[in-house]
Amino acid sequence: KKNILPLSTSCKYKNKIFLRNRSNMKFTSAFALMMLASASAFAPSVTVPTTTPAQASTSALAMSGVARNPNFSKLIGGYLFPEIGRRRTAYVAANPDMADKIISLGIGDTTQPIPAHILSGLVESASKLGTKEGYSGYGAEQGMGPLRKKIAEKLYNGIIKESEVFVSDGAKCDIMRVQQVFGSGVTTAVQDPSYPVYVDTSVMLGQTGNINPDTKQYDKIVYMPCTDENDFFPDLDNIPKADIIYFCSPNNPTGAAATKEQLEKLVAKCKEQGS
């Protein structure tokens, strides 16, 4: 048996408001009952008062007893790039004649259009997905085989195998995944300065203490100064032991690139102390 609900039908159940358009509302009775049963399983057993949708939403939020990750509250300074944006906006408001003279070192962006040979490849691949013969479903979890092969051959000149290539959705996500592997009981070392995601993910995973209001640095994180005085490379002989050492080369934001000798020294240090 099928039920077709009138246009813009709304139904209220357990303080939840369901809105549906008539053109898409062909539900079987069994499916509708299943939805209600699922909602009942997760909703507290309460007497539902007659309320407006806004009141119902507020009431549902108030009933939630799930605690949030307390480590997020340690990020009191907010994310770096919005803060840079706020300061830039405030400076331009006070100095409008400097608006076109500011060089922002905040979040980066692309400035040039996609090259024709890359764009044509994207268009061709997307078009194939619209055909029965060309549709491929989800991609391989390690990345498309032909792409990994090209990366190994063209970008690494064949010195690595395609099986050693992993195509991910970006460095930020990968850094968080690495943190999840090791959990909250480790000590992390980061370059100073460094891209904020290294510190922020450590904070969110509960690896740190609170931020020091004087130094603006978090307790339990090892900060490795990388400045002009030490050629933008940490003094490995004078930094505390850390379980995980994040090292980005070329560095963001300084742009400094470590030499092969420096990288070999860093790897040797990690092996020596078991990092």
mmCIF file of C-alpha atoms in Angstrom:
data_model
loop_
_atom_site.group_PDB
_atom_site.id
_atom_site.type_symbol
_atom_site.label_atom_id
_atom_site.label_comp_id
_atom_site.label_asym_id
_atom_site.label_seq_id
_atom_site.Cartn_x
_atom_site.Cartn_y
_atom_site.Cartn_z
ATOM 1 C CA LYS A 1 0.000 0.000 0.000
ATOM 2 C CA LYS A 2 1.379 3.418 -0.953
ATOM 3 C CA ASN A 3 0.594 6.779 0.615
ATOM 4 C CA ILE A 4 1.040 10.083 -1.235
ATOM 5 C CA LEU A 5 1.213 13.019 1.160
ATOM 6 C CA PRO A 6 -0.115 16.450 0.159
ATOM 7 C CA LEU A 7 2.226 19.265 -0.920
ATOM 8 C CA SER A 8 4.461 20.642 1.870
ATOM 9 C CA THR A 9 3.190 18.113 4.364
ATOM 10 C CA SER A 10 4.770 18.276 7.792
ATOM 11 C CA CYS A 11 4.507 15.734 10.561
ATOM 12 C CA LYS A 12 5.725 16.054 14.108
ATOM 13 C CA TYR A 13 7.034 13.049 16.005
ATOM 14 C CA LYS A 14 9.053 13.078 19.226
ATOM 15 C CA ASN A 15 9.867 16.769 18.759
ATOM 16 C CA LYS A 16 11.162 16.121 15.231
ATOM 17 C CA ILE A 17 9.668 17.997 12.266
ATOM 18 C CA PHE A 18 9.633 16.187 8.902
ATOM 19 C CA LEU A 19 8.980 18.273 5.776
ATOM 20 C CA ARG A 20 8.559 16.655 2.389
ATOM 21 C CA ASN A 21 7.560 17.769 -1.094
ATOM 22 C CA ARG A 22 4.584 15.969 -2.564
ATOM 23 C CA SER A 23 6.354 15.077 -5.806
ATOM 24 C CA ASN A 24 8.864 12.924 -3.925
ATOM 25 C CA MET A 25 6.553 11.552 -1.250
ATOM 26 C CA LYS A 26 5.710 8.021 -2.300
ATOM 27 C CA PHE A 27 6.470 6.035 0.808
ATOM 28 C CA THR A 28 5.304 2.526 1.578
ATOM 29 C CA SER A 29 3.555 2.124 4.883
ATOM 30 C CA ALA A 30 6.252 -0.303 5.986
ATOM 31 C CA PHE A 31 9.020 2.219 5.297
ATOM 32 C CA ALA A 32 7.159 4.970 7.158
ATOM 33 C CA LEU A 33 6.688 2.685 10.156
ATOM 34 C CA MET A 34 10.383 1.793 10.046
ATOM 35 C CA MET A 35 11.334 5.486 10.158
ATOM 36 C CA LEU A 36 9.086 6.064 13.161
ATOM 37 C CA ALA A 37 10.431 3.006 14.935
ATOM 38 C CA SER A 38 14.015 4.167 14.383
ATOM 39 C CA ALA A 39 13.218 7.627 15.724
ATOM 40 C CA SER A 40 11.521 6.106 18.752
ATOM 41 C CA ALA A 41 14.566 3.976 19.534
ATOM 42 C CA PHE A 42 16.848 7.011 19.820
ATOM 43 C CA ALA A 43 14.468 9.573 21.317
ATOM 44 C CA PRO A 44 13.908 9.877 25.093
ATOM 45 C CA SER A 45 10.509 8.777 26.342
ATOM 46 C CA VAL A 46 8.832 12.096 27.126
ATOM 47 C CA THR A 47 5.440 13.720 26.834
ATOM 48 C CA VAL A 48 5.474 15.840 23.701
ATOM 49 C CA PRO A 49 3.999 19.310 24.286
ATOM 50 C CA THR A 50 2.447 21.397 21.542
ATOM 51 C CA THR A 51 5.332 23.625 20.408
ATOM 52 C CA THR A 52 6.520 25.625 17.454
ATOM 53 C CA PRO A 53 9.318 24.159 15.250
ATOM 54 C CA ALA A 54 11.829 26.548 16.848
ATOM 55 C CA GLN A 55 10.781 25.482 20.327
ATOM 56 C CA ALA A 56 10.949 21.844 19.326
ATOM 57 C CA SER A 57 14.508 22.302 18.062
ATOM 58 C CA THR A 58 15.564 24.024 21.291
ATOM 59 C CA SER A 59 13.919 21.311 23.352
ATOM 60 C CA ALA A 60 15.704 18.564 21.409
ATOM 61 C CA LEU A 61 19.047 20.248 22.010
ATOM 62 C CA ALA A 62 18.345 20.604 25.710
ATOM 63 C CA MET A 63 17.622 16.880 26.013
ATOM 64 C CA SER A 64 21.003 15.860 24.583
ATOM 65 C CA GLY A 65 23.245 14.343 27.227
ATOM 66 C CA VAL A 66 26.236 13.660 24.966
ATOM 67 C CA ALA A 67 29.384 15.354 26.213
ATOM 68 C CA ARG A 68 31.556 17.192 23.714
ATOM 69 C CA ASN A 69 35.288 16.768 23.359
ATOM 70 C CA PRO A 70 36.635 19.137 26.060
ATOM 71 C CA ASN A 71 39.901 19.597 24.189
ATOM 72 C CA PHE A 72 38.209 21.811 21.601
ATOM 73 C CA SER A 73 37.753 24.445 24.286
ATOM 74 C CA LYS A 74 41.550 24.727 24.495
ATOM 75 C CA LEU A 75 41.611 26.275 21.029
ATOM 76 C CA ILE A 76 40.810 29.616 22.585
ATOM 77 C CA GLY A 77 42.816 31.580 20.074
ATOM 78 C CA GLY A 78 40.755 30.261 17.189
ATOM 79 C CA TYR A 79 42.184 29.094 13.901
ATOM 80 C CA LEU A 80 45.109 31.129 12.607
ATOM 81 C CA PHE A 81 43.755 32.158 9.218
ATOM 82 C CA PRO A 82 40.445 33.711 10.393
ATOM 83 C CA GLU A 83 42.457 35.652 12.959
ATOM 84 C CA ILE A 84 44.752 36.972 10.220
ATOM 85 C CA GLY A 85 41.652 37.932 8.235
ATOM 86 C CA ARG A 86 40.172 39.822 11.186
ATOM 87 C CA ARG A 87 43.391 41.740 11.775
ATOM 88 C CA ARG A 88 43.709 42.591 8.089
ATOM 89 C CA THR A 89 40.125 43.854 7.972
ATOM 90 C CA ALA A 90 40.647 45.971 11.079
ATOM 91 C CA TYR A 91 43.897 47.402 9.699
ATOM 92 C CA VAL A 92 42.329 48.295 6.347
ATOM 93 C CA ALA A 93 39.401 49.945 8.125
ATOM 94 C CA ALA A 94 41.842 52.147 10.022
ATOM 95 C CA ASN A 95 44.198 52.633 7.035
ATOM 96 C CA PRO A 96 42.100 52.488 3.835
ATOM 97 C CA ASP A 97 44.920 53.912 1.730
ATOM 98 C CA MET A 98 46.988 50.749 2.470
ATOM 99 C CA ALA A 99 44.385 48.264 1.213
ATOM 100 C CA ASP A 100 46.163 47.525 -2.073
ATOM 101 C CA LYS A 101 49.628 47.466 -0.482
ATOM 102 C CA ILE A 102 49.076 44.623 1.991
ATOM 103 C CA ILE A 103 50.780 41.298 1.287
ATOM 104 C CA SER A 104 48.761 38.692 3.157
ATOM 105 C CA LEU A 105 50.643 35.755 4.631
ATOM 106 C CA GLY A 106 47.383 34.092 5.641
ATOM 107 C CA ILE A 107 45.579 31.318 3.832
ATOM 108 C CA GLY A 108 46.802 30.761 0.303
ATOM 109 C CA ASP A 109 44.713 30.561 -2.824
ATOM 110 C CA THR A 110 45.156 29.712 -6.478
ATOM 111 C CA THR A 111 45.605 32.585 -8.908
ATOM 112 C CA GLN A 112 45.731 31.010 -12.377
ATOM 113 C CA PRO A 113 43.124 29.061 -14.384
ATOM 114 C CA ILE A 114 43.407 25.283 -14.727
ATOM 115 C CA PRO A 115 45.731 24.365 -17.642
ATOM 116 C CA ALA A 116 43.910 23.082 -20.720
ATOM 117 C CA HIS A 117 45.411 19.570 -20.650
ATOM 118 C CA ILE A 118 44.347 19.075 -17.015
ATOM 119 C CA LEU A 119 40.895 20.545 -17.580
ATOM 120 C CA SER A 120 40.268 18.312 -20.595
ATOM 121 C CA GLY A 121 41.207 15.268 -18.532
ATOM 122 C CA LEU A 122 38.775 16.272 -15.788
ATOM 123 C CA VAL A 123 35.979 16.853 -18.293
ATOM 124 C CA GLU A 124 36.600 13.564 -20.062
ATOM 125 C CA SER A 125 36.674 11.581 -16.806
ATOM 126 C CA ALA A 126 33.500 13.252 -15.542
ATOM 127 C CA SER A 127 31.723 12.583 -18.846
ATOM 128 C CA LYS A 128 32.535 8.877 -18.652
ATOM 129 C CA LEU A 129 30.707 8.659 -15.340
ATOM 130 C CA GLY A 130 27.520 9.575 -17.182
ATOM 131 C CA THR A 131 27.634 6.416 -19.289
ATOM 132 C CA LYS A 132 26.967 2.816 -18.352
ATOM 133 C CA GLU A 133 30.247 1.685 -19.847
ATOM 134 C CA GLY A 134 32.338 4.437 -18.255
ATOM 135 C CA TYR A 135 30.810 4.513 -14.772
ATOM 136 C CA SER A 136 33.319 3.193 -12.238
ATOM 137 C CA GLY A 137 31.693 3.665 -8.832
ATOM 138 C CA TYR A 138 33.930 4.459 -5.876
ATOM 139 C CA GLY A 139 37.617 4.774 -6.629
ATOM 140 C CA ALA A 140 40.352 2.563 -5.195
ATOM 141 C CA GLU A 141 41.126 3.362 -1.554
ATOM 142 C CA GLN A 142 44.816 3.960 -2.340
ATOM 143 C CA GLY A 143 44.084 6.059 -5.411
ATOM 144 C CA MET A 144 43.460 5.203 -9.039
ATOM 145 C CA GLY A 145 45.994 2.677 -10.331
ATOM 146 C CA PRO A 146 46.918 4.556 -13.524
ATOM 147 C CA LEU A 147 47.395 7.775 -11.533
ATOM 148 C CA ARG A 148 49.656 6.099 -8.969
ATOM 149 C CA LYS A 149 51.679 4.572 -11.793
ATOM 150 C CA LYS A 150 52.140 7.977 -13.457
ATOM 151 C CA ILE A 151 53.170 9.558 -10.142
ATOM 152 C CA ALA A 152 55.811 6.891 -9.580
ATOM 153 C CA GLU A 153 57.139 7.164 -13.131
ATOM 154 C CA LYS A 154 56.956 10.885 -13.825
ATOM 155 C CA LEU A 155 57.314 12.561 -10.431
ATOM 156 C CA TYR A 156 59.745 10.089 -8.857
ATOM 157 C CA ASN A 157 61.521 8.948 -12.025
ATOM 158 C CA GLY A 158 60.759 5.311 -11.260
ATOM 159 C CA ILE A 159 62.780 5.135 -8.023
ATOM 160 C CA ILE A 160 59.631 4.034 -6.156
ATOM 161 C CA LYS A 161 56.944 1.512 -7.033
ATOM 162 C CA GLU A 162 53.364 2.490 -7.748
ATOM 163 C CA SER A 163 52.370 0.299 -4.783
ATOM 164 C CA GLU A 164 54.246 2.785 -2.562
ATOM 165 C CA VAL A 165 52.116 5.717 -3.740
ATOM 166 C CA PHE A 166 49.023 6.728 -1.758
ATOM 167 C CA VAL A 167 46.686 9.379 -3.166
ATOM 168 C CA SER A 168 44.799 11.048 -0.326
ATOM 169 C CA ASP A 169 42.357 13.922 0.053
ATOM 170 C CA GLY A 170 44.995 16.274 1.454
ATOM 171 C CA ALA A 171 47.725 16.754 4.038
ATOM 172 C CA LYS A 172 45.441 18.177 6.736
ATOM 173 C CA CYS A 173 43.283 15.066 6.790
ATOM 174 C CA ASP A 174 46.339 12.805 6.761
ATOM 175 C CA ILE A 175 47.898 14.609 9.710
ATOM 176 C CA MET A 176 44.733 14.107 11.757
ATOM 177 C CA ARG A 177 44.697 10.427 10.812
ATOM 178 C CA VAL A 178 48.299 10.042 11.936
ATOM 179 C CA GLN A 179 47.357 11.621 15.259
ATOM 180 C CA GLN A 180 44.484 9.177 15.665
ATOM 181 C CA VAL A 181 46.844 6.239 15.185
ATOM 182 C CA PHE A 182 48.980 7.312 18.146
ATOM 183 C CA GLY A 183 46.238 8.676 20.426
ATOM 184 C CA SER A 184 46.482 11.123 23.308
ATOM 185 C CA GLY A 185 49.371 9.695 25.310
ATOM 186 C CA VAL A 186 52.230 10.937 23.130
ATOM 187 C CA THR A 187 54.405 14.050 23.016
ATOM 188 C CA THR A 188 54.569 15.959 19.748
ATOM 189 C CA ALA A 189 57.324 18.258 18.456
ATOM 190 C CA VAL A 190 56.671 20.916 15.823
ATOM 191 C CA GLN A 191 58.714 23.505 14.005
ATOM 192 C CA ASP A 192 58.294 27.035 15.263
ATOM 193 C CA PRO A 193 56.901 28.633 13.150
ATOM 194 C CA SER A 194 54.847 25.936 11.453
ATOM 195 C CA TYR A 195 51.526 25.362 9.751
ATOM 196 C CA PRO A 196 48.819 25.463 12.474
ATOM 197 C CA VAL A 197 47.313 22.042 11.763
ATOM 198 C CA TYR A 198 50.178 20.219 13.529
ATOM 199 C CA VAL A 199 49.491 21.961 16.819
ATOM 200 C CA ASP A 200 45.704 22.126 16.467
ATOM 201 C CA THR A 201 45.294 18.388 15.832
ATOM 202 C CA SER A 202 47.530 17.640 18.817
ATOM 203 C CA VAL A 203 45.289 19.830 20.962
ATOM 204 C CA MET A 204 42.069 18.258 19.696
ATOM 205 C CA LEU A 205 43.397 14.739 20.360
ATOM 206 C CA GLY A 206 44.164 15.648 23.969
ATOM 207 C CA GLN A 207 47.952 15.463 23.692
ATOM 208 C CA THR A 208 48.533 18.907 25.180
ATOM 209 C CA GLY A 209 47.885 20.994 28.237
ATOM 210 C CA ASN A 210 46.376 24.457 28.123
ATOM 211 C CA ILE A 211 47.816 27.392 26.250
ATOM 212 C CA ASN A 212 50.327 29.541 28.099
ATOM 213 C CA PRO A 213 48.965 33.112 28.064
ATOM 214 C CA ASP A 214 52.479 34.568 28.123
ATOM 215 C CA THR A 215 54.155 32.491 25.411
ATOM 216 C CA LYS A 216 50.979 31.712 23.427
ATOM 217 C CA GLN A 217 52.208 28.130 23.246
ATOM 218 C CA TYR A 218 50.633 24.936 24.568
ATOM 219 C CA ASP A 219 52.021 22.956 27.465
ATOM 220 C CA LYS A 220 53.294 19.451 26.626
ATOM 221 C CA ILE A 221 54.207 20.358 23.045
ATOM 222 C CA VAL A 222 57.874 20.590 22.080
ATOM 223 C CA TYR A 223 58.403 23.726 20.000
ATOM 224 C CA MET A 224 61.545 23.616 17.838
ATOM 225 C CA PRO A 225 62.698 27.156 16.968
ATOM 226 C CA CYS A 226 63.495 27.476 13.257
ATOM 227 C CA THR A 227 64.784 30.981 12.665
ATOM 228 C CA ASP A 228 67.396 32.837 10.697
ATOM 229 C CA GLU A 229 69.849 32.319 13.595
ATOM 230 C CA ASN A 230 69.858 28.526 13.137
ATOM 231 C CA ASP A 231 69.368 28.506 9.373
ATOM 232 C CA PHE A 232 65.689 27.591 9.879
ATOM 233 C CA PHE A 233 66.634 24.101 11.079
ATOM 234 C CA PRO A 234 66.075 22.967 14.687
ATOM 235 C CA ASP A 235 68.975 22.429 17.069
ATOM 236 C CA LEU A 236 68.420 18.697 17.441
ATOM 237 C CA ASP A 237 70.972 18.360 20.255
ATOM 238 C CA ASN A 238 69.075 20.755 22.504
ATOM 239 C CA ILE A 239 65.418 19.867 22.145
ATOM 240 C CA PRO A 240 63.515 17.593 24.538
ATOM 241 C CA LYS A 241 62.608 14.092 23.412
ATOM 242 C CA ALA A 242 59.325 13.784 21.554
ATOM 243 C CA ASP A 243 57.435 10.737 20.357
ATOM 244 C CA ILE A 244 56.292 12.358 17.114
ATOM 245 C CA ILE A 245 58.297 14.996 15.258
ATOM 246 C CA TYR A 246 56.559 16.946 12.526
ATOM 247 C CA PHE A 247 58.953 18.431 10.011
ATOM 248 C CA CYS A 248 57.731 20.194 6.888
ATOM 249 C CA SER A 249 60.201 20.996 4.113
ATOM 250 C CA PRO A 250 59.897 23.406 2.400
ATOM 251 C CA ASN A 251 58.546 24.940 5.566
ATOM 252 C CA ASN A 252 55.209 26.681 5.721
ATOM 253 C CA PRO A 253 55.305 29.644 6.327
ATOM 254 C CA THR A 254 59.043 30.431 6.037
ATOM 255 C CA GLY A 255 59.660 28.582 2.757
ATOM 256 C CA ALA A 256 62.992 27.236 4.060
ATOM 257 C CA ALA A 257 64.035 23.909 2.520
ATOM 258 C CA ALA A 258 66.217 21.488 4.485
ATOM 259 C CA THR A 259 69.300 19.971 2.892
ATOM 260 C CA LYS A 260 69.800 16.233 2.454
ATOM 261 C CA GLU A 261 72.397 16.302 5.227
ATOM 262 C CA GLN A 262 69.980 18.014 7.610
ATOM 263 C CA LEU A 263 67.220 15.518 6.859
ATOM 264 C CA GLU A 264 69.585 12.602 7.411
ATOM 265 C CA LYS A 265 70.537 14.078 10.787
ATOM 266 C CA LEU A 266 66.848 14.412 11.692
ATOM 267 C CA VAL A 267 66.110 10.788 10.772
ATOM 268 C CA ALA A 268 69.142 9.604 12.737
ATOM 269 C CA LYS A 269 67.937 11.560 15.776
ATOM 270 C CA CYS A 270 64.497 9.961 15.569
ATOM 271 C CA LYS A 271 65.987 6.481 15.344
ATOM 272 C CA GLU A 272 68.354 7.166 18.218
ATOM 273 C CA GLN A 273 65.611 8.234 20.625
ATOM 274 C CA GLY A 274 62.900 5.915 19.323
ATOM 275 C CA SER A 275 60.616 8.624 17.917
#
